[in-house]
Short mmCIF file of C-alpha atoms in Angstrom, two decimals:
data_model
loop_
_atom_site.label_atom_id
_atom_site.label_comp_id
_atom_site.label_asym_id
_atom_site.label_seq_id
_atom_site.Cartn_x
_atom_site.Cartn_y
_atom_site.Cartn_z
CA UNK A 164 -23.05 5.86 -29.57
CA UNK A 165 -22.13 2.08 -28.43
CA UNK A 166 -20.11 1.44 -31.60
CA UNK A 167 -18.09 4.40 -31.07
CA UNK A 168 -17.57 3.90 -27.30
CA UNK A 169 -16.25 0.26 -27.63
CA UNK A 170 -12.78 0.91 -29.16
CA UNK A 171 -12.35 3.58 -26.63
CA UNK A 172 -12.99 0.94 -23.86
CA UNK A 173 -10.81 -1.63 -25.47
CA UNK A 174 -7.74 0.46 -25.45
CA UNK A 175 -7.72 0.35 -21.65
CA UNK A 176 -8.39 -3.32 -21.25
CA UNK A 177 -5.48 -5.42 -20.02
CA UNK A 178 -5.10 -8.74 -21.60
CA UNK A 179 -4.69 -12.06 -19.77
CA UNK A 180 -1.26 -12.36 -21.39
CA UNK A 181 -0.15 -9.11 -20.12
CA UNK A 182 -1.44 -9.78 -16.63
CA UNK A 183 0.16 -13.07 -16.64
CA UNK A 184 3.50 -11.60 -17.66
CA UNK A 185 3.47 -9.21 -14.72
CA UNK A 186 4.15 -11.97 -12.24
CA UNK A 187 6.98 -13.67 -14.09
CA UNK A 188 9.56 -11.38 -12.76
CA UNK A 189 11.61 -12.64 -9.74
CA UNK A 190 11.50 -9.78 -7.30
CA UNK A 191 8.68 -7.78 -5.75
CA UNK A 192 10.11 -4.41 -6.85
CA UNK A 193 10.24 -5.46 -10.58
CA UNK A 194 6.76 -6.97 -10.54
CA UNK A 195 5.23 -3.87 -8.95
CA UNK A 196 7.28 -1.64 -11.45
CA UNK A 197 5.85 -3.77 -14.43
CA UNK A 198 2.38 -3.12 -13.05
CA UNK A 199 2.67 0.72 -12.94
CA UNK A 200 4.61 0.91 -16.25
CA UNK A 201 1.89 -1.05 -18.13
CA UNK A 202 -0.97 0.94 -16.62
CA UNK A 203 0.77 4.42 -17.28
CA UNK A 204 1.18 3.44 -20.87
CA UNK A 205 -2.33 2.11 -21.31
CA UNK A 206 -4.07 5.05 -19.61
CA UNK A 207 -1.51 7.68 -21.35
CA UNK A 208 -0.66 9.36 -17.87
CA UNK A 209 2.59 10.94 -16.81
CA UNK A 210 2.66 9.16 -13.35
CA UNK A 211 1.37 5.71 -12.26
CA UNK A 212 2.14 4.81 -8.57
CA UNK A 213 1.18 1.96 -6.30
CA UNK A 214 0.86 2.73 -2.52
CA UNK A 215 0.58 -0.39 -0.24
CA UNK A 216 -1.04 -0.38 3.25
CA UNK A 217 1.56 -1.12 5.98
CA UNK A 218 0.78 -3.78 8.59
CA UNK A 219 -0.82 -1.21 10.95
CA UNK A 220 -3.40 -0.52 8.19
CA UNK A 221 -3.18 3.07 9.03
CA UNK A 222 -0.30 4.11 6.77
CA UNK A 223 0.50 3.80 3.07
CA UNK A 224 3.96 3.32 1.58
CA UNK A 225 5.03 4.11 -1.87
CA UNK A 226 5.77 0.82 -3.32
CA UNK A 227 6.35 1.47 -7.07
CA UNK A 228 6.27 4.42 -9.51
CA UNK A 229 6.67 5.69 -12.86
CA UNK A 230 6.90 9.44 -12.94
CA UNK A 231 7.72 10.32 -9.30
CA UNK A 232 11.30 10.04 -7.97
CA UNK A 233 12.36 6.39 -7.50
CA UNK A 234 14.36 7.20 -4.39
CA UNK A 235 11.02 7.75 -2.53
CA UNK A 236 10.06 4.15 -3.07
CA UNK A 237 9.87 2.41 0.32
CA UNK A 238 10.46 5.75 2.25
CA UNK A 239 7.50 7.91 1.30
CA UNK A 240 4.81 7.39 3.76
CA UNK A 241 1.38 8.90 4.54
CA UNK A 242 -1.51 8.10 6.85
CA UNK A 243 -4.88 7.13 5.44
CA UNK A 244 -6.15 10.43 6.86
CA UNK A 245 -3.65 12.23 4.70
CA UNK A 246 -3.68 13.40 1.12
CA UNK A 247 -5.79 12.28 -1.86
CA UNK A 248 -4.13 8.76 -1.87
CA UNK A 249 -5.09 8.38 1.74
CA UNK A 250 -8.71 9.55 0.81
CA UNK A 251 -8.95 6.66 -1.61
CA UNK A 252 -7.90 4.16 1.02
CA UNK A 253 -10.06 5.68 3.82
CA UNK A 254 -13.11 5.54 1.71
CA UNK A 255 -12.24 2.56 -0.57
CA UNK A 256 -13.69 4.41 -3.37
CA UNK A 257 -12.29 6.07 -6.59
CA UNK A 258 -11.12 9.75 -6.29
CA UNK A 259 -10.76 11.95 -9.49
CA UNK A 260 -9.49 15.54 -9.18
CA UNK A 261 -8.85 17.87 -12.08
CA UNK A 262 -6.83 20.43 -10.13
CA UNK A 263 -5.29 18.85 -7.11
CA UNK A 264 -4.25 22.08 -5.43
CA UNK A 265 -7.94 23.01 -5.15
CA UNK A 266 -8.88 19.94 -3.25
CA UNK A 267 -9.09 20.11 0.65
CA UNK A 268 -7.33 16.85 0.97
CA UNK A 269 -4.28 17.86 -1.26
CA UNK A 270 -0.94 17.20 0.38
CA UNK A 271 2.11 18.11 -1.47
CA UNK A 272 5.25 15.74 -1.19
CA UNK A 273 8.27 17.87 -2.44
CA UNK A 274 10.73 14.98 -2.22
CA UNK A 275 8.64 12.99 -4.59
CA UNK A 276 8.79 15.60 -7.37
CA UNK A 277 5.10 16.32 -7.61
CA UNK A 278 5.40 19.90 -8.56
CA UNK A 279 4.36 19.54 -12.20
CA UNK A 280 1.40 17.25 -11.70
CA UNK A 281 -2.16 18.89 -11.67
CA UNK A 282 -4.73 15.97 -12.13
CA UNK A 283 -5.22 12.89 -10.09
CA UNK A 284 -7.24 9.64 -10.30
CA UNK A 285 -6.86 7.05 -7.58
CA UNK A 286 -8.69 3.61 -7.15
CA UNK A 287 -8.50 1.15 -4.39
CA UNK A 288 -6.43 -2.08 -4.85
CA UNK A 289 -8.60 -4.88 -3.36
CA UNK A 290 -7.85 -8.57 -3.50
CA UNK A 291 -10.56 -11.12 -2.00
CA UNK A 292 -12.24 -8.34 -0.13
CA UNK A 293 -9.10 -7.12 1.53
CA UNK A 294 -7.71 -3.55 0.72
CA UNK A 295 -4.05 -3.82 -0.35
CA UNK A 296 -3.43 -0.19 -1.07
CA UNK A 297 -4.10 2.37 -3.86
CA UNK A 298 -3.40 2.53 -7.58
CA UNK A 299 -2.83 6.21 -8.70
CA UNK A 300 -2.27 7.97 -12.06
CA UNK A 301 -1.41 11.77 -12.44
CA UNK A 302 -0.96 13.98 -15.32
CA UNK A 303 0.97 17.29 -16.00
CA UNK A 304 -1.97 18.77 -18.05
CA UNK A 305 -4.99 19.37 -16.24
CA UNK A 306 -7.43 16.47 -17.22
CA UNK A 307 -11.11 15.65 -16.51
CA UNK A 308 -11.17 11.81 -16.09
CA UNK A 309 -14.45 10.57 -17.57
CA UNK A 310 -16.68 8.09 -15.83
CA UNK A 311 -15.53 5.49 -18.30
CA UNK A 312 -11.91 6.07 -17.64
CA UNK A 313 -12.55 5.82 -13.76
CA UNK A 314 -14.52 2.64 -14.22
CA UNK A 315 -11.61 1.11 -16.52
CA UNK A 316 -8.91 2.09 -14.10
CA UNK A 317 -10.98 0.36 -11.37
CA UNK A 318 -11.14 -2.70 -13.58
CA UNK A 319 -7.46 -2.62 -14.13
CA UNK A 320 -6.90 -2.45 -10.48
CA UNK A 321 -9.02 -5.45 -9.87
CA UNK A 322 -7.19 -7.47 -12.59
CA UNK A 323 -3.69 -6.66 -11.27
CA UNK A 324 -4.64 -6.80 -7.52
CA UNK A 325 -3.84 -10.59 -7.16
CA UNK A 326 -0.34 -9.97 -8.82
CA UNK A 327 0.21 -7.12 -6.28
CA UNK A 328 -1.16 -9.27 -3.29
CA UNK A 329 1.70 -11.92 -4.23
CA UNK A 330 4.26 -9.24 -4.61
CA UNK A 331 3.70 -7.44 -1.44
CA UNK A 332 4.80 -10.48 0.52
CA UNK A 333 8.11 -10.77 -1.31
CA UNK A 334 10.08 -7.71 -0.45
CA UNK A 335 10.59 -5.08 2.19
CA UNK A 336 7.39 -3.09 1.73
CA UNK A 337 5.35 -5.32 3.84
CA UNK A 338 7.80 -7.52 5.71
CA UNK A 339 6.54 -10.98 7.09
CA UNK A 340 7.99 -10.24 10.51
CA UNK A 341 6.04 -7.06 10.75
CA UNK A 342 2.76 -8.78 9.55
CA UNK A 343 3.11 -11.43 12.21
CA UNK A 344 3.80 -8.98 14.94
CA UNK A 345 0.80 -7.01 14.20
CA UNK A 346 -1.28 -10.14 13.95
CA UNK A 347 0.02 -11.09 17.32
CA UNK A 348 -0.71 -7.55 18.74
CA UNK A 349 -4.42 -7.83 17.62
CA UNK A 350 -4.76 -11.24 19.02
CA UNK A 351 -3.27 -10.55 22.41
CA UNK A 352 -6.36 -8.95 23.60
CA UNK A 353 -8.15 -12.36 23.81
CA UNK A 354 -5.26 -14.79 23.90
CA UNK A 355 -2.76 -13.40 26.22
CA UNK A 356 0.25 -15.64 26.72
CA UNK A 357 3.63 -15.33 28.20
CA UNK A 358 5.63 -16.04 24.91
CA UNK A 359 3.81 -13.39 22.99
CA UNK A 360 4.10 -10.64 25.65
CA UNK A 361 7.81 -11.11 26.15
CA UNK A 362 8.40 -10.61 22.34
CA UNK A 363 6.82 -7.06 22.76
CA UNK A 364 8.76 -6.58 26.17
CA UNK A 365 11.98 -7.30 24.41
CA UNK A 366 11.27 -4.94 21.60
CA UNK A 367 11.22 -1.85 23.85
CA UNK A 368 11.13 -2.74 27.62
CA UNK A 369 10.72 0.85 28.69
CA UNK A 370 7.88 1.88 26.40
CA UNK A 371 6.20 -1.58 27.00
CA UNK A 372 5.75 -0.68 30.66
CA UNK A 373 4.85 3.02 29.97
CA UNK A 374 2.30 1.98 27.55
CA UNK A 375 0.71 -0.24 30.06
CA UNK A 376 1.49 -3.48 28.02
CA UNK A 377 -0.39 -2.23 24.92
CA UNK A 378 1.12 -3.98 21.83
CA UNK A 379 -0.93 -1.98 19.43
CA UNK A 380 0.38 1.32 20.79
CA UNK A 381 3.91 -0.04 21.06
CA UNK A 382 3.99 -1.14 17.32
CA UNK A 383 2.25 2.14 16.32
CA UNK A 384 5.36 4.18 17.82
CA UNK A 385 8.27 2.11 16.53
CA UNK A 386 9.29 2.91 12.84
CA UNK A 387 9.23 -0.13 10.71
CA UNK A 388 12.90 0.07 10.20
CA UNK A 389 13.55 -0.05 13.85
CA UNK A 390 11.25 -3.10 14.25
CA UNK A 391 13.39 -4.93 11.70
CA UNK A 392 16.74 -3.83 13.32
CA UNK A 393 15.67 -4.77 16.81
CA UNK A 394 14.23 -8.11 15.59
CA UNK A 395 17.61 -8.97 13.94
CA UNK A 396 19.63 -7.73 16.89
CA UNK A 397 17.77 -10.03 19.35
CA UNK A 398 17.30 -12.87 16.87
CA UNK A 399 13.60 -12.77 17.49
CA UNK A 400 12.55 -14.20 14.08
CA UNK A 401 12.17 -17.79 15.26
CA UNK A 402 10.27 -16.83 18.47
CA UNK A 403 7.95 -14.58 16.34
CA UNK A 404 7.34 -17.40 13.90
CA UNK A 405 6.64 -19.86 16.75
CA UNK A 406 4.12 -17.55 18.50
CA UNK A 407 2.46 -16.73 15.24
CA UNK A 408 1.98 -20.37 14.40
CA UNK A 409 0.51 -21.08 17.77
CA UNK A 410 -2.09 -18.18 17.42
CA UNK A 411 -2.90 -19.40 13.97
#
């Protein structure tokens, strides 16, 4: 039995050369597309997608896909309490479903073109014990993913996670400005200071007062695009960087 299983396992294994080549592209979008393209081919699936956790760590954004509609990249978002992708992130465990429409956590995203896909396998993307997001494969024909396939996709996710970790800081999916604002928001509870509080006041003076000066609540309400726009309008980048360095 072992002699028969070994070739089956080997077909899923990513080589060091393949993993090394993933990070040679210049932009984050291309790197992440290389990741999903390689895994879709290796696991012979119709779809492979990477969803990344946003700075609030409560939502996922589609960062790269083969099989779903490309125009949804960077715009399709769901909470970790939503859908099968959210279930993977919420539990930090693999989720395999033969018929997704029969699962209680199934959520259909019409804009992504998910109509045709029946089966789902998702595994967490973790680098240095930090959850980055979720790696997902889907198939048109109903497919029972074997334990071996689940384990091998988990291994592939572990191998590409460092590449994804680097890529996520390069582009708009997880912008450094947003990361730093969330870091400041979480630190404010025990390191309150005038420079930091003024940043959140300037983002939205009215809501800042209405929310009783709660930076977590404020950032949770403001869409990421609006944060970037407001930061650019008020030229807040240097002040954010200064405050972030102080807290670091």
